[in-house]
Amino acid sequence: MKIVVTGGAGFIGGNFVYYLLKNHPDDQVICIDSLTYAGNMATLEEALKNPNFFFEKADIADREAIYGIFEKYSPDIIVNFAAESHVDRSIENPEIFLKTNIIGTSVLLDACRKYGITRYHQVSTDEVYGDLPLDRPDLFFTEETPIHTSSPYSSSKAGADLLVLAYHRTFGLPVTVSRCSNNYGPYHFPEKLIPLMIINTLNGKPLPVYGKGENIRDWLYVEDHCSAIDKIIRNGRVGEVYNIGGHNEKTNIYVVKKILELLGKDESNITYVTDRPGHDMRYAIDPTKIHNELGWLPETSFDEGIKKTVEWYLKNQDWWQPIIDGEYQKYYENHYGKK
Ligand code: NAD
Ligand code: DAU
């Protein structure tokens, strides 16, 4: 099987590359990534030593480049992780989100029609469902929950989802879509909550908690996300949407305090800052469908996963230090300086 992984130099795509190389050693894995600020070749250092791994630097919105890659490899399966993925950046500058997340997806879908594939899989997010109120812990997102987005990021992901499903209905393209909750684990870019709090704690910097820190996210260890996608691309029903999540709901302030506890630090650096505009209150996935149809269950509890993650950042400073020394510094000062 030849599997294209777009966005494989990013956080989840990189973990998925390693998941495939380990669990399906006979498959060939072709990574397409344009190496934006969030893409990092250091993440793929080990993969590049594997003869079944190939890397192509290209923008998914560049039709000519994408068609050229499809012609060169004749892939069977496409798994599209490539995206602008950070909500805060989408509030600052929405346009690139529309280009990559919607136009990029449309180019990939057209390439799939032109060259023929057995499966196109769209990696989407629970954010397309909007949010749930804090006082209704009985409510969860199911695949039937209406699309109701809050940010330019989630709107662009919802637009892409609808396009993917339309290519199935109109052109009969064999597609699947997965909508996952918040991931955490190795290779997570430092702008996101968990790596940011770990790295700032290690550097003795303030820990910027938005609003009151009461917002809830449903955390999933990244390897569990990878195993779910792997099951969907091999055994999932064409034309279907699958929610992915493991009932690990935590408030942001709980997560920050847990990181401090694991690193043996007190809470004096916690700083409550201006809230994110349009900030979603609570995400919570109902994973019944993927469990019943594909037998998927997450294997890593939050306590175990967060411990492994903190240990990974302690051991891999040479991965994250060059990131925070570069362009990221400007983003950080501009974003948090205003808060
Ligand atoms: P990320 O920002 O860490 O990585 C994105 C990758 O895509 C980077 O390597 C980047 O270089 C690449 N990329 C961006 N624009 C591109 C373009 N135009 N052409 C080619 N490559 C491009 O993102 P992530 O957190 O790994 O998320 C991956 C996917 O999973 C996204 O589609 C995101 O919406 C989805 N998702 C993420 C989470 C999460 O918690 N991180 C949860 C659910 C779904
Ligand atoms: O739910 C899935 C989504 O999870 C993915 O689709 C997105 O790609 C991914 O980035 C993530 O979105 P969030 O907005 O939930 O993740 P983020 O890490 O940016 O923020 C998590 C929570 O922490 C959120 O409530 C905002 C808060 N936060 C975040 C940062 C960066 C803070 O309080 N302080 C911060 O500095």
CSV table of C-alpha atoms and ligand atoms in Angstrom, one decimal:
chain,number,residue,atom,x,y,z
A,1,MET,CA,0.0,0.0,0.0
A,2,LYS,CA,1.2,3.5,-0.8
A,3,ILE,CA,0.0,6.0,1.7
A,4,VAL,CA,0.3,9.8,1.3
A,5,VAL,CA,0.5,11.7,4.6
A,6,THR,CA,0.1,15.4,4.1
A,7,GLY,CA,1.3,17.6,7.0
A,8,GLY,CA,3.7,14.8,8.2
A,9,ALA,CA,6.3,17.3,9.4
A,10,GLY,CA,3.8,18.6,11.9
A,11,PHE,CA,2.7,17.2,15.3
A,12,ILE,CA,0.0,14.6,14.6
A,13,GLY,CA,1.1,13.9,11.0
A,14,GLY,CA,4.6,13.2,12.3
A,15,ASN,CA,3.4,10.8,14.9
A,16,PHE,CA,1.2,9.1,12.2
A,17,VAL,CA,4.2,8.6,10.0
A,18,TYR,CA,6.0,6.8,12.8
A,19,TYR,CA,2.8,4.8,13.6
A,20,LEU,CA,2.6,3.6,10.0
A,21,LEU,CA,6.3,2.7,9.7
A,22,LYS,CA,6.2,0.7,12.9
A,23,ASN,CA,2.8,-1.0,12.5
A,24,HIS,CA,2.7,-1.5,8.7
A,25,PRO,CA,6.4,-2.0,7.7
A,26,ASP,CA,5.4,-3.2,4.2
A,27,ASP,CA,3.6,0.1,3.4
A,28,GLN,CA,5.3,3.0,1.6
A,29,VAL,CA,4.7,6.3,3.2
A,30,ILE,CA,5.0,9.5,1.2
A,31,CYS,CA,4.9,12.7,3.2
A,32,ILE,CA,3.9,16.0,1.5
A,33,ASP,CA,4.6,19.1,3.6
A,34,SER,CA,5.3,22.7,2.7
A,35,LEU,CA,7.2,23.2,6.0
A,36,THR,CA,5.3,26.3,7.3
A,37,TYR,CA,6.4,27.6,10.7
A,38,ALA,CA,4.7,24.5,12.2
A,39,GLY,CA,6.6,22.0,10.0
A,40,ASN,CA,9.9,20.6,11.2
A,41,MET,CA,12.3,18.3,9.4
A,42,ALA,CA,13.8,17.4,12.8
A,43,THR,CA,10.6,15.6,13.6
A,44,LEU,CA,11.2,13.3,10.5
A,45,GLU,CA,14.9,12.7,11.2
A,46,GLU,CA,14.4,9.0,12.0
A,47,ALA,CA,11.8,8.4,9.4
A,48,LEU,CA,14.1,9.6,6.6
A,49,LYS,CA,16.5,6.7,7.4
A,50,ASN,CA,13.7,4.2,6.4
A,51,PRO,CA,13.7,3.1,2.7
A,52,ASN,CA,9.9,3.0,2.7
A,53,PHE,CA,9.6,6.7,3.6
A,54,PHE,CA,9.7,9.5,1.0
A,55,PHE,CA,9.5,13.3,1.6
A,56,GLU,CA,8.1,15.8,-0.9
A,57,LYS,CA,8.2,19.5,0.0
A,58,ALA,CA,5.0,21.0,-1.6
A,59,ASP,CA,2.0,23.2,-0.8
A,60,ILE,CA,-1.3,21.2,-0.9
A,61,ALA,CA,-2.9,24.3,-2.5
A,62,ASP,CA,-0.4,24.1,-5.4
A,63,ARG,CA,-2.3,22.1,-8.0
A,64,GLU,CA,0.6,21.5,-10.4
A,65,ALA,CA,3.0,20.3,-7.6
A,66,ILE,CA,0.3,18.0,-6.1
A,67,TYR,CA,-0.6,16.5,-9.5
A,68,GLY,CA,3.1,15.9,-10.2
A,69,ILE,CA,3.5,14.0,-6.9
A,70,PHE,CA,0.4,11.8,-7.6
A,71,GLU,CA,1.8,11.0,-11.0
A,72,LYS,CA,5.2,10.1,-9.5
A,73,TYR,CA,3.9,7.8,-6.8
A,74,SER,CA,0.4,6.6,-7.8
A,75,PRO,CA,-0.7,6.5,-4.1
A,76,ASP,CA,-3.6,4.3,-2.9
A,77,ILE,CA,-4.6,6.2,0.2
A,78,ILE,CA,-4.4,9.9,1.1
A,79,VAL,CA,-4.6,11.1,4.8
A,80,ASN,CA,-4.8,14.8,4.9
A,81,PHE,CA,-3.4,16.3,8.1
A,82,ALA,CA,-1.9,19.4,6.4
A,83,ALA,CA,-3.6,22.5,7.8
A,84,GLU,CA,-3.2,25.8,9.6
A,85,SER,CA,-4.1,24.5,13.0
A,86,HIS,CA,-3.8,27.2,15.7
A,87,VAL,CA,-7.0,29.0,16.7
A,88,ASP,CA,-5.2,32.1,18.0
A,89,ARG,CA,-3.4,32.6,14.7
A,90,SER,CA,-6.7,32.3,12.8
A,91,ILE,CA,-8.1,35.2,14.8
A,92,GLU,CA,-5.0,37.3,13.9
A,93,ASN,CA,-4.9,36.3,10.2
A,94,PRO,CA,-7.8,34.2,8.8
A,95,GLU,CA,-6.9,34.2,5.1
A,96,ILE,CA,-4.1,31.6,5.1
A,97,PHE,CA,-6.6,29.3,6.9
A,98,LEU,CA,-9.0,29.5,4.0
A,99,LYS,CA,-6.2,28.9,1.5
A,100,THR,CA,-4.6,25.9,3.1
A,101,ASN,CA,-7.6,24.3,4.8
A,102,ILE,CA,-10.2,24.7,2.1
A,103,ILE,CA,-8.5,25.3,-1.2
A,104,GLY,CA,-5.7,22.9,-0.3
A,105,THR,CA,-8.3,20.2,0.5
A,106,SER,CA,-10.1,20.9,-2.8
A,107,VAL,CA,-6.8,20.4,-4.7
A,108,LEU,CA,-6.2,17.1,-3.0
A,109,LEU,CA,-9.7,15.9,-3.8
A,110,ASP,CA,-9.3,16.9,-7.4
A,111,ALA,CA,-6.0,15.0,-7.6
A,112,CYS,CA,-7.8,11.9,-6.1
A,113,ARG,CA,-10.5,12.1,-8.8
A,114,LYS,CA,-8.0,12.6,-11.6
A,115,TYR,CA,-5.5,9.8,-10.6
A,116,GLY,CA,-7.8,7.4,-8.7
A,117,ILE,CA,-7.3,6.3,-5.1
A,118,THR,CA,-8.9,3.7,-2.8
A,119,ARG,CA,-9.4,6.1,0.1
A,120,TYR,CA,-9.2,9.8,0.9
A,121,HIS,CA,-9.3,10.5,4.6
A,122,GLN,CA,-9.8,14.0,6.0
A,123,VAL,CA,-8.4,14.6,9.5
A,124,SER,CA,-10.9,17.0,11.1
A,125,THR,CA,-11.6,18.4,14.5
A,126,ASP,CA,-14.3,18.4,17.2
A,127,GLU,CA,-14.2,22.2,16.9
A,128,VAL,CA,-16.6,22.0,13.9
A,129,TYR,CA,-19.4,21.3,16.4
A,130,GLY,CA,-18.8,24.5,18.3
A,131,ASP,CA,-18.9,24.2,22.1
A,132,LEU,CA,-21.0,22.8,24.9
A,133,PRO,CA,-22.1,24.6,28.1
A,134,LEU,CA,-20.2,24.0,31.3
A,135,ASP,CA,-23.4,23.3,33.3
A,136,ARG,CA,-24.5,20.4,31.0
A,137,PRO,CA,-22.0,17.6,31.6
A,138,ASP,CA,-24.5,15.2,30.2
A,139,LEU,CA,-24.1,16.6,26.7
A,140,PHE,CA,-21.5,15.2,24.2
A,141,PHE,CA,-20.7,15.7,20.5
A,142,THR,CA,-22.0,12.9,18.3
A,143,GLU,CA,-21.6,12.6,14.5
A,144,GLU,CA,-25.1,14.0,14.3
A,145,THR,CA,-24.4,17.2,16.3
A,146,PRO,CA,-24.9,20.2,13.9
A,147,ILE,CA,-21.9,22.0,12.6
A,148,HIS,CA,-21.7,25.3,14.5
A,149,THR,CA,-18.3,26.9,14.4
A,150,SER,CA,-16.7,29.7,16.5
A,151,SER,CA,-13.4,30.7,15.0
A,152,PRO,CA,-12.0,31.2,11.5
A,153,TYR,CA,-9.9,28.0,12.1
A,154,SER,CA,-13.0,25.8,12.9
A,155,SER,CA,-15.0,27.4,10.1
A,156,SER,CA,-12.3,26.6,7.6
A,157,LYS,CA,-12.1,23.0,8.9
A,158,ALA,CA,-15.9,22.7,8.6
A,159,GLY,CA,-15.8,24.0,5.1
A,160,ALA,CA,-13.3,21.4,4.2
A,161,ASP,CA,-15.4,18.6,5.8
A,162,LEU,CA,-18.4,19.6,3.8
A,163,LEU,CA,-16.4,19.7,0.6
A,164,VAL,CA,-15.0,16.2,1.2
A,165,LEU,CA,-18.5,14.8,1.9
A,166,ALA,CA,-19.8,16.5,-1.3
A,167,TYR,CA,-17.0,14.9,-3.4
A,168,HIS,CA,-18.4,11.5,-2.1
A,169,ARG,CA,-22.0,12.3,-2.9
A,170,THR,CA,-21.4,14.1,-6.2
A,171,PHE,CA,-18.4,12.2,-7.7
A,172,GLY,CA,-18.5,8.9,-5.7
A,173,LEU,CA,-15.0,9.6,-4.3
A,174,PRO,CA,-14.3,7.0,-1.5
A,175,VAL,CA,-13.8,9.4,1.5
A,176,THR,CA,-13.9,9.2,5.3
A,177,VAL,CA,-13.7,12.0,7.8
A,178,SER,CA,-12.6,11.9,11.5
A,179,ARG,CA,-13.3,14.6,14.1
A,180,CYS,CA,-10.9,14.3,17.0
A,181,SER,CA,-10.6,16.1,20.3
A,182,ASN,CA,-7.4,17.9,21.6
A,183,ASN,CA,-4.3,15.8,21.2
A,184,TYR,CA,-1.1,16.0,23.2
A,185,GLY,CA,2.3,14.1,23.2
A,186,PRO,CA,5.7,14.2,21.5
A,187,TYR,CA,6.5,16.8,18.7
A,188,HIS,CA,3.6,19.1,19.7
A,189,PHE,CA,4.5,22.7,18.5
A,190,PRO,CA,5.2,25.0,21.5
A,191,GLU,CA,2.4,27.5,20.8
A,192,LYS,CA,-0.3,25.0,22.0
A,193,LEU,CA,-1.4,24.9,25.7
A,194,ILE,CA,0.5,21.7,27.0
A,195,PRO,CA,3.9,22.2,25.4
A,196,LEU,CA,3.8,26.0,26.1
A,197,MET,CA,3.1,25.4,29.8
A,198,ILE,CA,5.9,22.7,30.0
A,199,ILE,CA,8.5,24.9,28.2
A,200,ASN,CA,7.6,28.1,30.1
A,201,THR,CA,7.8,26.2,33.4
A,202,LEU,CA,11.2,24.9,32.5
A,203,ASN,CA,12.3,28.4,31.6
A,204,GLY,CA,10.8,30.0,34.7
A,205,LYS,CA,8.4,32.2,32.6
A,206,PRO,CA,4.8,33.3,33.3
A,207,LEU,CA,2.1,30.7,32.5
A,208,PRO,CA,-0.6,32.6,30.6
A,209,VAL,CA,-4.0,31.1,31.4
A,210,TYR,CA,-6.8,32.6,29.3
A,211,GLY,CA,-9.8,33.9,31.2
A,212,LYS,CA,-10.4,32.0,34.4
A,213,GLY,CA,-8.9,28.7,33.2
A,214,GLU,CA,-12.4,27.0,33.4
A,215,ASN,CA,-12.6,26.0,29.8
A,216,ILE,CA,-12.7,22.3,29.3
A,217,ARG,CA,-10.8,20.3,26.6
A,218,ASP,CA,-11.1,16.5,26.0
A,219,TRP,CA,-7.5,15.3,25.9
A,220,LEU,CA,-6.3,12.4,23.8
A,221,TYR,CA,-2.8,11.0,23.7
A,222,VAL,CA,-1.6,11.4,20.1
A,223,GLU,CA,-0.8,7.7,19.5
A,224,ASP,CA,-4.4,6.9,20.3
A,225,HIS,CA,-5.5,9.3,17.5
A,226,CYS,CA,-3.1,7.6,15.1
A,227,SER,CA,-4.5,4.1,15.9
A,228,ALA,CA,-8.1,5.4,15.3
A,229,ILE,CA,-7.2,6.9,11.9
A,230,ASP,CA,-5.4,3.7,11.0
A,231,LYS,CA,-8.5,1.7,11.7
A,232,ILE,CA,-10.7,4.1,9.8
A,233,ILE,CA,-8.6,4.1,6.6
A,234,ARG,CA,-8.5,0.3,6.5
A,235,ASN,CA,-11.9,-0.7,7.8
A,236,GLY,CA,-14.1,2.4,8.1
A,237,ARG,CA,-17.2,2.8,6.0
A,238,VAL,CA,-16.9,5.1,2.9
A,239,GLY,CA,-18.9,8.3,3.2
A,240,GLU,CA,-18.9,8.2,7.0
A,241,VAL,CA,-17.8,10.6,9.7
A,242,TYR,CA,-16.2,9.2,12.9
A,243,ASN,CA,-15.7,11.1,16.1
A,244,ILE,CA,-12.5,10.3,18.1
A,245,GLY,CA,-12.0,11.0,21.8
A,246,GLY,CA,-11.6,9.2,25.1
A,247,HIS,CA,-13.6,10.9,27.8
A,248,ASN,CA,-10.6,12.7,29.3
A,249,GLU,CA,-12.2,16.1,30.0
A,250,LYS,CA,-10.1,18.5,32.0
A,251,THR,CA,-10.3,22.2,32.8
A,252,ASN,CA,-7.3,24.2,31.5
A,253,ILE,CA,-6.2,25.2,35.0
A,254,TYR,CA,-6.2,21.5,36.1
A,255,VAL,CA,-3.9,20.7,33.2
A,256,VAL,CA,-1.5,23.6,34.1
A,257,LYS,CA,-1.4,22.6,37.7
A,258,LYS,CA,-0.8,19.0,36.8
A,259,ILE,CA,2.2,20.0,34.7
A,260,LEU,CA,3.6,22.1,37.6
A,261,GLU,CA,3.1,19.1,39.9
A,262,LEU,CA,5.0,16.8,37.6
A,263,LEU,CA,7.8,19.3,37.2
A,264,GLY,CA,8.0,19.9,41.0
A,265,LYS,CA,7.2,23.6,40.8
A,266,ASP,CA,4.8,25.9,42.7
A,267,GLU,CA,1.9,27.8,41.2
A,268,SER,CA,3.4,31.3,41.5
A,269,ASN,CA,4.0,31.7,37.8
A,270,ILE,CA,0.3,31.2,36.8
A,271,THR,CA,-0.9,34.4,35.2
A,272,TYR,CA,-4.5,34.9,34.2
A,273,VAL,CA,-4.6,36.9,31.0
A,274,THR,CA,-7.3,38.4,28.6
A,275,ASP,CA,-9.5,35.7,27.3
A,276,ARG,CA,-9.4,34.4,23.6
A,277,PRO,CA,-12.2,36.1,21.7
A,278,GLY,CA,-15.1,33.7,21.0
A,279,HIS,CA,-13.4,31.1,23.3
A,280,ASP,CA,-15.2,27.8,23.2
A,281,MET,CA,-16.2,26.6,26.7
A,282,ARG,CA,-16.2,22.8,26.6
A,283,TYR,CA,-15.5,20.1,24.1
A,284,ALA,CA,-16.6,16.5,24.8
A,285,ILE,CA,-16.6,13.6,22.3
A,286,ASP,CA,-19.0,10.7,22.3
A,287,PRO,CA,-16.8,7.9,20.6
A,288,THR,CA,-19.6,5.3,20.6
A,289,LYS,CA,-19.6,4.9,16.8
A,290,ILE,CA,-15.9,4.2,16.3
A,291,HIS,CA,-15.9,1.9,19.3
A,292,ASN,CA,-19.0,-0.1,18.1
A,293,GLU,CA,-18.0,-0.2,14.4
A,294,LEU,CA,-14.2,-0.5,14.5
A,295,GLY,CA,-13.5,-1.7,18.0
A,296,TRP,CA,-11.3,1.3,18.7
A,297,LEU,CA,-10.6,2.4,22.3
A,298,PRO,CA,-7.9,4.7,23.6
A,299,GLU,CA,-5.1,3.0,25.5
A,300,THR,CA,-3.5,5.9,27.3
A,301,SER,CA,-5.0,7.5,30.4
A,302,PHE,CA,-4.5,11.3,30.9
A,303,ASP,CA,-2.3,10.7,34.0
A,304,GLU,CA,0.0,8.3,32.0
A,305,GLY,CA,0.0,10.4,28.8
A,306,ILE,CA,0.8,13.7,30.5
A,307,LYS,CA,3.7,12.0,32.5
A,308,LYS,CA,5.1,10.6,29.2
A,309,THR,CA,4.7,14.0,27.5
A,310,VAL,CA,6.5,15.9,30.2
A,311,GLU,CA,9.3,13.4,30.2
A,312,TRP,CA,9.6,13.7,26.4
A,313,TYR,CA,10.0,17.5,26.6
A,314,LEU,CA,12.6,17.1,29.4
A,315,LYS,CA,14.6,14.7,27.2
A,316,ASN,CA,14.2,16.5,23.9
A,317,GLN,CA,15.2,20.1,24.5
A,318,ASP,CA,17.3,19.9,21.3
A,319,TRP,CA,14.0,19.5,19.4
A,320,TRP,CA,12.1,22.5,20.9
A,321,GLN,CA,14.9,24.9,21.8
A,322,PRO,CA,15.6,25.9,18.1
A,323,ILE,CA,11.9,26.5,17.6
A,324,ILE,CA,11.5,28.9,20.5
A,325,ASP,CA,14.7,30.7,19.5
A,326,GLY,CA,13.5,31.6,16.0
A,327,GLU,CA,10.4,33.2,14.5
A,328,TYR,CA,8.3,31.9,17.4
A,329,GLN,CA,9.8,34.5,19.7
A,330,LYS,CA,8.2,37.3,17.6
A,331,TYR,CA,4.8,35.5,17.5
A,332,TYR,CA,5.0,35.1,21.3
A,333,GLU,CA,5.9,38.7,22.0
A,334,ASN,CA,3.2,40.0,19.7
A,335,HIS,CA,0.4,37.7,20.9
A,336,TYR,CA,1.1,37.6,24.7
A,337,GLY,CA,2.4,41.2,24.8
A,338,LYS,CA,-1.1,42.4,24.0
A,339,LYS,CA,-2.8,40.3,26.7
B,1,NAD,P1,0.5,21.3,13.1
B,1,NAD,O1,0.2,22.7,12.9
B,1,NAD,O2,1.4,20.8,14.1
B,1,NAD,O3,1.1,20.7,11.7
B,1,NAD,C1,0.5,21.1,10.4
B,1,NAD,C2,1.5,20.6,9.4
B,1,NAD,O4,0.9,20.9,8.1
B,1,NAD,C3,2.9,21.3,9.4
B,1,NAD,O5,3.9,20.3,9.2
B,1,NAD,C4,2.8,22.3,8.3
B,1,NAD,O6,4.1,22.5,7.7
B,1,NAD,C5,1.9,21.5,7.3
B,1,NAD,N1,1.2,22.5,6.4
B,1,NAD,C6,0.6,23.6,6.7
B,1,NAD,N2,0.1,24.2,5.6
B,1,NAD,C7,0.4,23.4,4.5
B,1,NAD,C8,0.2,23.5,3.1
B,1,NAD,N3,-0.4,24.5,2.6
B,1,NAD,N4,0.7,22.5,2.4
B,1,NAD,C9,1.4,21.4,2.9
B,1,NAD,N5,1.7,21.3,4.2
B,1,NAD,C10,1.2,22.3,5.0
B,1,NAD,O7,-1.0,20.6,13.2
B,1,NAD,P2,-1.5,19.3,14.0
B,1,NAD,O8,-1.8,19.8,15.4
B,1,NAD,O9,-0.5,18.2,13.8
B,1,NAD,O10,-2.8,19.0,13.3
B,1,NAD,C11,-2.9,18.2,12.2
B,1,NAD,C12,-4.3,18.0,11.7
B,1,NAD,O11,-5.1,17.5,12.7
B,1,NAD,C13,-4.9,19.4,11.3
B,1,NAD,O12,-5.7,19.2,10.2
B,1,NAD,C14,-5.8,19.7,12.5
B,1,NAD,O13,-6.9,20.5,12.1
B,1,NAD,C15,-6.2,18.4,13.0
B,1,NAD,N6,-6.5,18.2,14.4
B,1,NAD,C16,-5.6,18.6,15.3
B,1,NAD,C17,-5.9,18.4,16.7
B,1,NAD,C18,-4.9,18.9,17.8
B,1,NAD,O14,-5.2,18.8,18.9
B,1,NAD,N7,-3.7,19.3,17.4
B,1,NAD,C19,-7.0,17.8,17.1
B,1,NAD,C20,-8.0,17.4,16.1
B,1,NAD,C21,-7.7,17.6,14.8
B,2,DAU,O1,-10.2,20.3,19.8
B,2,DAU,C1,-9.3,20.1,18.8
B,2,DAU,C2,-8.4,21.3,18.5
B,2,DAU,O2,-7.5,21.4,19.6
B,2,DAU,C3,-7.7,21.2,17.2
B,2,DAU,O3,-8.6,21.2,16.1
B,2,DAU,C4,-6.7,22.4,17.1
B,2,DAU,O4,-5.9,22.3,15.9
B,2,DAU,C5,-5.8,22.4,18.3
B,2,DAU,O5,-4.9,23.5,18.2
B,2,DAU,C6,-6.6,22.5,19.6
B,2,DAU,O6,-7.3,23.7,19.7
B,2,DAU,P1,-7.5,24.5,21.1
B,2,DAU,O7,-7.8,25.9,20.8
B,2,DAU,O8,-8.3,23.8,22.0
B,2,DAU,O9,-5.9,24.3,21.6
B,2,DAU,P2,-4.9,25.3,22.3
B,2,DAU,O10,-3.7,24.5,22.8
B,2,DAU,O11,-4.6,26.5,21.5
B,2,DAU,O12,-5.7,25.7,23.6
B,2,DAU,C7,-6.2,24.8,24.6
B,2,DAU,C8,-7.0,25.5,25.7
B,2,DAU,O13,-6.0,26.3,26.4
B,2,DAU,C9,-8.0,26.5,25.1
B,2,DAU,O14,-9.1,26.6,26.0
B,2,DAU,C10,-7.2,27.9,25.2
B,2,DAU,C11,-6.3,27.7,26.4
B,2,DAU,N1,-5.0,28.4,26.4
B,2,DAU,C12,-4.2,28.2,25.3
B,2,DAU,C13,-3.0,28.8,25.2
B,2,DAU,C14,-2.1,28.7,23.9
B,2,DAU,C15,-4.6,29.1,27.4
B,2,DAU,O15,-5.3,29.3,28.5
B,2,DAU,N2,-3.3,29.8,27.3
B,2,DAU,C16,-2.5,29.7,26.2
B,2,DAU,O16,-1.5,30.3,26.2
